[in-house]
């Protein structure tokens, strides 16, 4: 019989001196999966329900500066990438989770890599989706850079008036359009999601801009060989933001990592990919939290 999924209302959890907006799914006695994101709405309820129904305790949350979590002045984030990685561990402490499977898409994949490297005793498995092993800025010479259409959009499209709700929604929709792969672009669905994200975000300018100003700290690509946890690298073969070669490099450099290519998929995670993604994630078999003690 499938597990009865219990979904908590979104609520604020204090981690150090910041507040993170969190929703949980499922039974907290089951193996935990943490889903950080630049908006918790990226991880749709249906996806989280399916993961919980498959026997996982799911913790989905807005990272700093996104959604309803603590926001900072635009251009002056009060955190580094490693602070965001530490937030994962401190959030696990709040829920008394000794170890967890971390799942990060795009820039959230950076903080999951750092959490796994800097807190290896707290990570049971790792899923890295459409991300890369180098921080903001030019990639290493052997890694493919953003496509021309991505560069042209972000350098040639004026930023909207961040106080103009309709303009910000339009900007997000157009940004999503240029990230889409061959599967096609669903403007109605994208606009609905963009509207929900804009309407629940404390500061849209900070949400979309501040991560670029965050201190990245020391490089970590050279440390990927230290990872020993089961790792799944998932990457759209037509990703124009972090092209597919980035995922291939991570899969080569993380010992034992499996690579799951998503053919025809861009910098996105449509529901047509969920069956394959969930099946692959569940094979990583993170351990249960039963009888564990937080370190």
mmCIF file of C-alpha atoms in Angstrom:
data_model
loop_
_atom_site.group_PDB
_atom_site.id
_atom_site.type_symbol
_atom_site.label_atom_id
_atom_site.label_comp_id
_atom_site.label_asym_id
_atom_site.label_seq_id
_atom_site.Cartn_x
_atom_site.Cartn_y
_atom_site.Cartn_z
ATOM 1 C CA UNK A 1 0.000 0.000 0.000
ATOM 2 C CA UNK A 2 1.353 3.483 -0.794
ATOM 3 C CA UNK A 3 2.370 5.631 2.126
ATOM 4 C CA UNK A 4 -0.196 8.203 3.181
ATOM 5 C CA UNK A 5 1.472 11.508 2.427
ATOM 6 C CA UNK A 6 1.198 14.250 5.015
ATOM 7 C CA UNK A 7 2.014 17.699 3.670
ATOM 8 C CA UNK A 8 2.772 20.484 6.107
ATOM 9 C CA UNK A 9 1.680 24.068 5.443
ATOM 10 C CA UNK A 10 4.586 26.292 4.486
ATOM 11 C CA UNK A 11 6.138 27.715 7.629
ATOM 12 C CA UNK A 12 9.198 29.632 8.731
ATOM 13 C CA UNK A 13 12.119 27.826 10.343
ATOM 14 C CA UNK A 14 14.867 29.835 12.041
ATOM 15 C CA UNK A 15 18.357 28.672 11.112
ATOM 16 C CA UNK A 16 21.079 30.700 12.796
ATOM 17 C CA UNK A 17 20.108 34.315 12.161
ATOM 18 C CA UNK A 18 17.939 33.690 9.082
ATOM 19 C CA UNK A 19 14.427 32.434 8.464
ATOM 20 C CA UNK A 20 13.801 29.820 5.784
ATOM 21 C CA UNK A 21 10.368 29.056 4.359
ATOM 22 C CA UNK A 22 9.828 25.284 4.482
ATOM 23 C CA UNK A 23 7.241 22.683 3.503
ATOM 24 C CA UNK A 24 7.583 18.997 4.388
ATOM 25 C CA UNK A 25 5.992 15.928 2.829
ATOM 26 C CA UNK A 26 5.651 12.455 4.279
ATOM 27 C CA UNK A 27 6.711 10.629 7.417
ATOM 28 C CA UNK A 28 9.825 12.044 9.080
ATOM 29 C CA UNK A 29 10.841 8.543 10.208
ATOM 30 C CA UNK A 30 11.600 7.689 6.577
ATOM 31 C CA UNK A 31 14.843 8.446 4.677
ATOM 32 C CA UNK A 32 15.037 12.222 4.218
ATOM 33 C CA UNK A 33 15.484 14.151 0.980
ATOM 34 C CA UNK A 34 16.251 17.895 1.029
ATOM 35 C CA UNK A 35 15.254 20.065 -1.925
ATOM 36 C CA UNK A 36 16.804 23.548 -1.737
ATOM 37 C CA UNK A 37 15.787 25.872 -4.543
ATOM 38 C CA UNK A 38 15.742 29.456 -5.753
ATOM 39 C CA UNK A 39 12.000 29.130 -5.149
ATOM 40 C CA UNK A 40 10.488 26.196 -3.353
ATOM 41 C CA UNK A 41 7.741 26.249 -6.006
ATOM 42 C CA UNK A 42 10.289 24.940 -8.516
ATOM 43 C CA UNK A 43 9.772 21.580 -6.796
ATOM 44 C CA UNK A 44 6.092 21.158 -7.545
ATOM 45 C CA UNK A 45 3.715 19.640 -5.012
ATOM 46 C CA UNK A 46 3.030 16.695 -7.316
ATOM 47 C CA UNK A 47 6.733 15.872 -7.553
ATOM 48 C CA UNK A 48 7.187 16.053 -3.773
ATOM 49 C CA UNK A 49 4.037 13.990 -3.186
ATOM 50 C CA UNK A 50 5.361 11.249 -5.460
ATOM 51 C CA UNK A 51 8.730 11.241 -3.729
ATOM 52 C CA UNK A 52 7.068 11.026 -0.322
ATOM 53 C CA UNK A 53 4.688 8.329 -1.547
ATOM 54 C CA UNK A 54 7.762 6.326 -2.614
ATOM 55 C CA UNK A 55 8.946 6.266 1.011
ATOM 56 C CA UNK A 56 10.897 9.453 1.586
ATOM 57 C CA UNK A 57 10.569 12.354 4.007
ATOM 58 C CA UNK A 58 10.813 15.440 1.803
ATOM 59 C CA UNK A 59 11.962 18.871 3.008
ATOM 60 C CA UNK A 60 11.464 21.610 0.395
ATOM 61 C CA UNK A 61 12.538 25.176 1.100
ATOM 62 C CA UNK A 62 13.346 28.621 -0.275
ATOM 63 C CA UNK A 63 17.036 29.465 -0.020
ATOM 64 C CA UNK A 64 17.993 32.896 1.311
ATOM 65 C CA UNK A 65 16.797 35.814 -0.829
ATOM 66 C CA UNK A 66 14.126 33.693 -2.503
ATOM 67 C CA UNK A 67 10.450 33.176 -1.900
ATOM 68 C CA UNK A 68 9.564 34.076 1.673
ATOM 69 C CA UNK A 69 12.938 33.349 3.229
ATOM 70 C CA UNK A 70 15.145 36.136 4.609
ATOM 71 C CA UNK A 71 15.907 38.725 1.910
ATOM 72 C CA UNK A 72 18.861 41.093 1.663
ATOM 73 C CA UNK A 73 19.449 44.444 0.000
ATOM 74 C CA UNK A 74 19.803 44.017 -3.750
ATOM 75 C CA UNK A 75 23.483 43.861 -4.651
ATOM 76 C CA UNK A 76 24.583 43.223 -1.057
ATOM 77 C CA UNK A 77 23.828 39.638 -0.060
ATOM 78 C CA UNK A 78 24.788 38.909 3.501
ATOM 79 C CA UNK A 79 25.996 35.414 2.727
ATOM 80 C CA UNK A 80 28.401 33.266 0.724
ATOM 81 C CA UNK A 81 27.763 30.039 -1.163
ATOM 82 C CA UNK A 82 29.187 28.163 1.814
ATOM 83 C CA UNK A 83 26.712 29.898 4.122
ATOM 84 C CA UNK A 84 23.944 28.508 1.923
ATOM 85 C CA UNK A 85 25.523 25.063 2.206
ATOM 86 C CA UNK A 86 25.647 25.434 5.988
ATOM 87 C CA UNK A 87 21.945 26.341 5.968
ATOM 88 C CA UNK A 88 21.232 22.842 4.651
ATOM 89 C CA UNK A 89 23.053 21.242 7.564
ATOM 90 C CA UNK A 90 21.474 23.530 10.168
ATOM 91 C CA UNK A 91 18.030 22.863 8.715
ATOM 92 C CA UNK A 92 18.733 19.138 9.070
ATOM 93 C CA UNK A 93 19.618 19.780 12.710
ATOM 94 C CA UNK A 94 16.258 21.476 13.268
ATOM 95 C CA UNK A 95 14.484 18.388 11.956
ATOM 96 C CA UNK A 96 16.915 16.078 13.808
ATOM 97 C CA UNK A 97 18.106 14.418 10.621
ATOM 98 C CA UNK A 98 21.535 12.864 10.931
ATOM 99 C CA UNK A 99 22.014 12.359 7.201
ATOM 100 C CA UNK A 100 20.001 13.244 4.089
ATOM 101 C CA UNK A 101 19.892 12.861 0.332
ATOM 102 C CA UNK A 102 20.528 16.320 -1.170
ATOM 103 C CA UNK A 103 18.982 17.247 -4.516
ATOM 104 C CA UNK A 104 19.998 20.465 -6.267
ATOM 105 C CA UNK A 105 18.990 21.924 -9.623
ATOM 106 C CA UNK A 106 21.151 24.559 -11.333
ATOM 107 C CA UNK A 107 22.722 26.967 -8.803
ATOM 108 C CA UNK A 108 21.239 24.923 -5.942
ATOM 109 C CA UNK A 109 23.514 22.177 -7.224
ATOM 110 C CA UNK A 110 26.468 24.331 -6.184
ATOM 111 C CA UNK A 111 25.367 24.445 -2.569
ATOM 112 C CA UNK A 112 24.599 20.716 -2.555
ATOM 113 C CA UNK A 113 28.120 19.984 -3.849
ATOM 114 C CA UNK A 114 29.631 22.190 -1.134
ATOM 115 C CA UNK A 115 27.472 20.658 1.594
ATOM 116 C CA UNK A 116 28.493 17.171 0.494
ATOM 117 C CA UNK A 117 32.192 18.106 0.418
ATOM 118 C CA UNK A 118 32.306 20.090 3.654
ATOM 119 C CA UNK A 119 29.882 17.935 5.692
ATOM 120 C CA UNK A 120 30.415 14.467 4.275
ATOM 121 C CA UNK A 121 29.156 12.701 7.406
ATOM 122 C CA UNK A 122 25.753 14.384 6.987
ATOM 123 C CA UNK A 123 25.026 13.452 3.360
ATOM 124 C CA UNK A 124 23.674 10.014 2.432
ATOM 125 C CA UNK A 125 23.251 10.573 -1.323
ATOM 126 C CA UNK A 126 23.562 13.357 -3.871
ATOM 127 C CA UNK A 127 21.555 14.242 -6.978
ATOM 128 C CA UNK A 128 22.922 17.090 -9.114
ATOM 129 C CA UNK A 129 20.677 18.355 -11.906
ATOM 130 C CA UNK A 130 21.700 20.754 -14.690
ATOM 131 C CA UNK A 131 24.540 22.263 -12.697
ATOM 132 C CA UNK A 132 28.321 22.576 -13.014
ATOM 133 C CA UNK A 133 31.390 22.063 -10.797
ATOM 134 C CA UNK A 134 32.622 25.665 -10.908
ATOM 135 C CA UNK A 135 31.214 28.825 -9.250
ATOM 136 C CA UNK A 136 29.730 31.968 -10.844
ATOM 137 C CA UNK A 137 31.909 33.527 -13.498
ATOM 138 C CA UNK A 138 33.727 32.130 -16.522
ATOM 139 C CA UNK A 139 33.899 28.318 -16.515
ATOM 140 C CA UNK A 140 37.089 26.312 -16.785
ATOM 141 C CA UNK A 141 38.459 26.122 -20.344
ATOM 142 C CA UNK A 142 37.337 22.491 -20.743
ATOM 143 C CA UNK A 143 33.728 23.251 -19.748
ATOM 144 C CA UNK A 144 31.151 24.699 -22.153
ATOM 145 C CA UNK A 145 29.948 28.225 -21.446
ATOM 146 C CA UNK A 146 26.404 29.626 -21.601
ATOM 147 C CA UNK A 147 24.990 29.526 -25.115
ATOM 148 C CA UNK A 148 24.878 32.684 -27.208
ATOM 149 C CA UNK A 149 21.130 32.969 -26.800
ATOM 150 C CA UNK A 150 21.457 32.945 -23.014
ATOM 151 C CA UNK A 151 24.252 35.531 -23.067
ATOM 152 C CA UNK A 152 22.323 37.713 -25.502
ATOM 153 C CA UNK A 153 19.217 37.621 -23.349
ATOM 154 C CA UNK A 154 20.913 38.528 -20.089
ATOM 155 C CA UNK A 155 23.172 41.179 -21.604
ATOM 156 C CA UNK A 156 20.744 42.591 -24.146
ATOM 157 C CA UNK A 157 17.403 42.531 -22.365
ATOM 158 C CA UNK A 158 16.864 45.441 -19.961
ATOM 159 C CA UNK A 159 15.929 44.424 -16.435
ATOM 160 C CA UNK A 160 12.300 45.155 -15.637
ATOM 161 C CA UNK A 161 11.015 47.674 -13.140
ATOM 162 C CA UNK A 162 11.100 45.289 -10.192
ATOM 163 C CA UNK A 163 8.073 47.011 -8.648
ATOM 164 C CA UNK A 164 5.998 46.316 -11.774
ATOM 165 C CA UNK A 165 4.431 42.890 -11.186
ATOM 166 C CA UNK A 166 3.350 42.344 -14.788
ATOM 167 C CA UNK A 167 6.750 43.374 -16.169
ATOM 168 C CA UNK A 168 8.592 41.029 -13.811
ATOM 169 C CA UNK A 169 6.321 38.126 -14.764
ATOM 170 C CA UNK A 170 6.925 38.853 -18.457
ATOM 171 C CA UNK A 171 10.687 38.958 -17.840
ATOM 172 C CA UNK A 172 10.627 35.584 -16.091
ATOM 173 C CA UNK A 173 8.551 34.059 -18.878
ATOM 174 C CA UNK A 174 10.948 35.279 -21.563
ATOM 175 C CA UNK A 175 13.911 34.071 -19.526
ATOM 176 C CA UNK A 176 12.339 30.613 -19.269
ATOM 177 C CA UNK A 177 11.631 30.591 -22.995
ATOM 178 C CA UNK A 178 15.310 30.876 -23.929
ATOM 179 C CA UNK A 179 16.207 28.044 -21.514
ATOM 180 C CA UNK A 180 13.823 25.519 -23.066
ATOM 181 C CA UNK A 181 14.993 22.536 -25.120
ATOM 182 C CA UNK A 182 13.492 20.864 -28.172
ATOM 183 C CA UNK A 183 10.474 19.554 -26.268
ATOM 184 C CA UNK A 184 8.879 22.959 -26.798
ATOM 185 C CA UNK A 185 7.763 25.863 -24.657
ATOM 186 C CA UNK A 186 4.456 25.906 -22.779
ATOM 187 C CA UNK A 187 3.853 29.617 -22.292
ATOM 188 C CA UNK A 188 0.610 29.248 -20.352
ATOM 189 C CA UNK A 189 2.108 26.843 -17.821
ATOM 190 C CA UNK A 190 5.278 28.937 -17.534
ATOM 191 C CA UNK A 191 3.298 32.128 -16.989
ATOM 192 C CA UNK A 192 1.208 30.502 -14.280
ATOM 193 C CA UNK A 193 4.315 29.318 -12.445
ATOM 194 C CA UNK A 194 6.040 32.706 -12.875
ATOM 195 C CA UNK A 195 2.980 34.446 -11.444
ATOM 196 C CA UNK A 196 2.942 32.186 -8.392
ATOM 197 C CA UNK A 197 6.663 32.762 -7.814
ATOM 198 C CA UNK A 198 6.443 36.541 -8.160
ATOM 199 C CA UNK A 199 3.428 36.757 -5.869
ATOM 200 C CA UNK A 200 5.148 34.933 -3.010
ATOM 201 C CA UNK A 201 8.612 36.478 -3.268
ATOM 202 C CA UNK A 202 9.596 39.160 -0.766
ATOM 203 C CA UNK A 203 12.057 40.971 -3.069
ATOM 204 C CA UNK A 204 12.176 39.948 -6.737
ATOM 205 C CA UNK A 205 15.299 41.969 -7.573
ATOM 206 C CA UNK A 206 17.282 40.367 -4.737
ATOM 207 C CA UNK A 207 15.850 36.969 -5.610
ATOM 208 C CA UNK A 208 17.086 37.136 -9.191
ATOM 209 C CA UNK A 209 20.318 39.107 -8.789
ATOM 210 C CA UNK A 210 21.935 38.571 -5.404
ATOM 211 C CA UNK A 211 23.404 35.123 -5.917
ATOM 212 C CA UNK A 212 25.702 36.601 -8.561
ATOM 213 C CA UNK A 213 27.144 38.874 -5.850
ATOM 214 C CA UNK A 214 27.586 36.150 -3.232
ATOM 215 C CA UNK A 215 31.153 35.214 -2.322
ATOM 216 C CA UNK A 216 31.958 31.838 -3.888
ATOM 217 C CA UNK A 217 35.037 31.093 -1.781
ATOM 218 C CA UNK A 218 37.650 28.504 -2.737
ATOM 219 C CA UNK A 219 37.240 26.365 -5.828
ATOM 220 C CA UNK A 220 35.820 22.908 -5.254
ATOM 221 C CA UNK A 221 36.058 21.103 -8.600
ATOM 222 C CA UNK A 222 39.431 19.651 -7.675
ATOM 223 C CA UNK A 223 37.826 18.108 -4.567
ATOM 224 C CA UNK A 224 35.065 16.187 -6.367
ATOM 225 C CA UNK A 225 37.191 13.044 -6.139
ATOM 226 C CA UNK A 226 36.727 13.156 -2.351
ATOM 227 C CA UNK A 227 33.017 12.397 -2.643
ATOM 228 C CA UNK A 228 32.133 8.868 -1.611
ATOM 229 C CA UNK A 229 28.326 9.050 -1.357
ATOM 230 C CA UNK A 230 26.103 7.552 -4.075
ATOM 231 C CA UNK A 231 25.759 10.314 -6.658
ATOM 232 C CA UNK A 232 23.404 10.816 -9.589
ATOM 233 C CA UNK A 233 24.220 13.480 -12.179
ATOM 234 C CA UNK A 234 21.194 14.476 -14.276
ATOM 235 C CA UNK A 235 21.516 16.836 -17.223
ATOM 236 C CA UNK A 236 19.447 18.073 -20.128
ATOM 237 C CA UNK A 237 21.275 17.377 -23.387
ATOM 238 C CA UNK A 238 20.090 20.747 -24.741
ATOM 239 C CA UNK A 239 20.728 22.846 -21.641
ATOM 240 C CA UNK A 240 21.815 26.292 -22.942
ATOM 241 C CA UNK A 241 22.655 27.704 -19.490
ATOM 242 C CA UNK A 242 24.985 24.992 -18.167
ATOM 243 C CA UNK A 243 25.503 22.914 -21.326
ATOM 244 C CA UNK A 244 25.603 19.137 -21.171
ATOM 245 C CA UNK A 245 29.409 18.915 -21.046
ATOM 246 C CA UNK A 246 29.278 20.244 -17.480
ATOM 247 C CA UNK A 247 27.235 17.270 -16.348
ATOM 248 C CA UNK A 248 29.484 14.863 -18.219
ATOM 249 C CA UNK A 249 32.539 16.324 -16.470
ATOM 250 C CA UNK A 250 30.986 15.968 -13.018
ATOM 251 C CA UNK A 251 29.953 12.384 -13.715
ATOM 252 C CA UNK A 252 33.546 11.567 -14.705
ATOM 253 C CA UNK A 253 35.135 13.298 -11.736
ATOM 254 C CA UNK A 254 32.827 12.125 -8.913
ATOM 255 C CA UNK A 255 33.795 8.525 -8.083
ATOM 256 C CA UNK A 256 31.077 6.047 -9.028
ATOM 257 C CA UNK A 257 28.619 8.722 -10.176
ATOM 258 C CA UNK A 258 25.866 7.730 -12.593
ATOM 259 C CA UNK A 259 24.926 10.066 -15.459
ATOM 260 C CA UNK A 260 21.288 10.349 -16.520
ATOM 261 C CA UNK A 261 20.962 12.361 -19.762
ATOM 262 C CA UNK A 262 17.593 13.995 -20.409
ATOM 263 C CA UNK A 263 17.362 14.048 -24.187
ATOM 264 C CA UNK A 264 15.881 17.184 -25.702
ATOM 265 C CA UNK A 265 15.613 18.920 -22.322
ATOM 266 C CA UNK A 266 17.032 22.380 -21.692
ATOM 267 C CA UNK A 267 17.627 24.157 -18.390
ATOM 268 C CA UNK A 268 14.321 22.917 -17.008
ATOM 269 C CA UNK A 269 12.720 19.917 -15.351
ATOM 270 C CA UNK A 270 9.286 19.320 -16.933
ATOM 271 C CA UNK A 271 6.978 16.640 -15.566
ATOM 272 C CA UNK A 272 7.779 14.444 -18.576
ATOM 273 C CA UNK A 273 11.179 13.807 -16.938
ATOM 274 C CA UNK A 274 9.877 12.897 -13.501
ATOM 275 C CA UNK A 275 9.384 9.152 -14.017
ATOM 276 C CA UNK A 276 13.001 8.614 -15.045
ATOM 277 C CA UNK A 277 14.367 11.046 -12.472
ATOM 278 C CA UNK A 278 12.453 9.592 -9.534
ATOM 279 C CA UNK A 279 13.291 6.014 -10.513
ATOM 280 C CA UNK A 280 16.991 6.880 -10.683
ATOM 281 C CA UNK A 281 16.943 8.854 -7.422
ATOM 282 C CA UNK A 282 15.292 6.007 -5.547
ATOM 283 C CA UNK A 283 18.008 3.551 -6.591
ATOM 284 C CA UNK A 284 20.512 5.552 -4.520
ATOM 285 C CA UNK A 285 18.886 4.043 -1.418
ATOM 286 C CA UNK A 286 19.768 6.563 1.280
ATOM 287 C CA UNK A 287 19.595 5.103 4.736
ATOM 288 C CA UNK A 288 16.677 5.625 7.105
ATOM 289 C CA UNK A 289 16.931 8.124 9.933
ATOM 290 C CA UNK A 290 15.569 5.608 12.418
ATOM 291 C CA UNK A 291 17.854 5.156 15.415
ATOM 292 C CA UNK A 292 20.241 7.840 14.184
ATOM 293 C CA UNK A 293 21.628 10.604 16.327
ATOM 294 C CA UNK A 294 22.486 14.011 14.930
ATOM 295 C CA UNK A 295 26.218 14.569 15.181
#
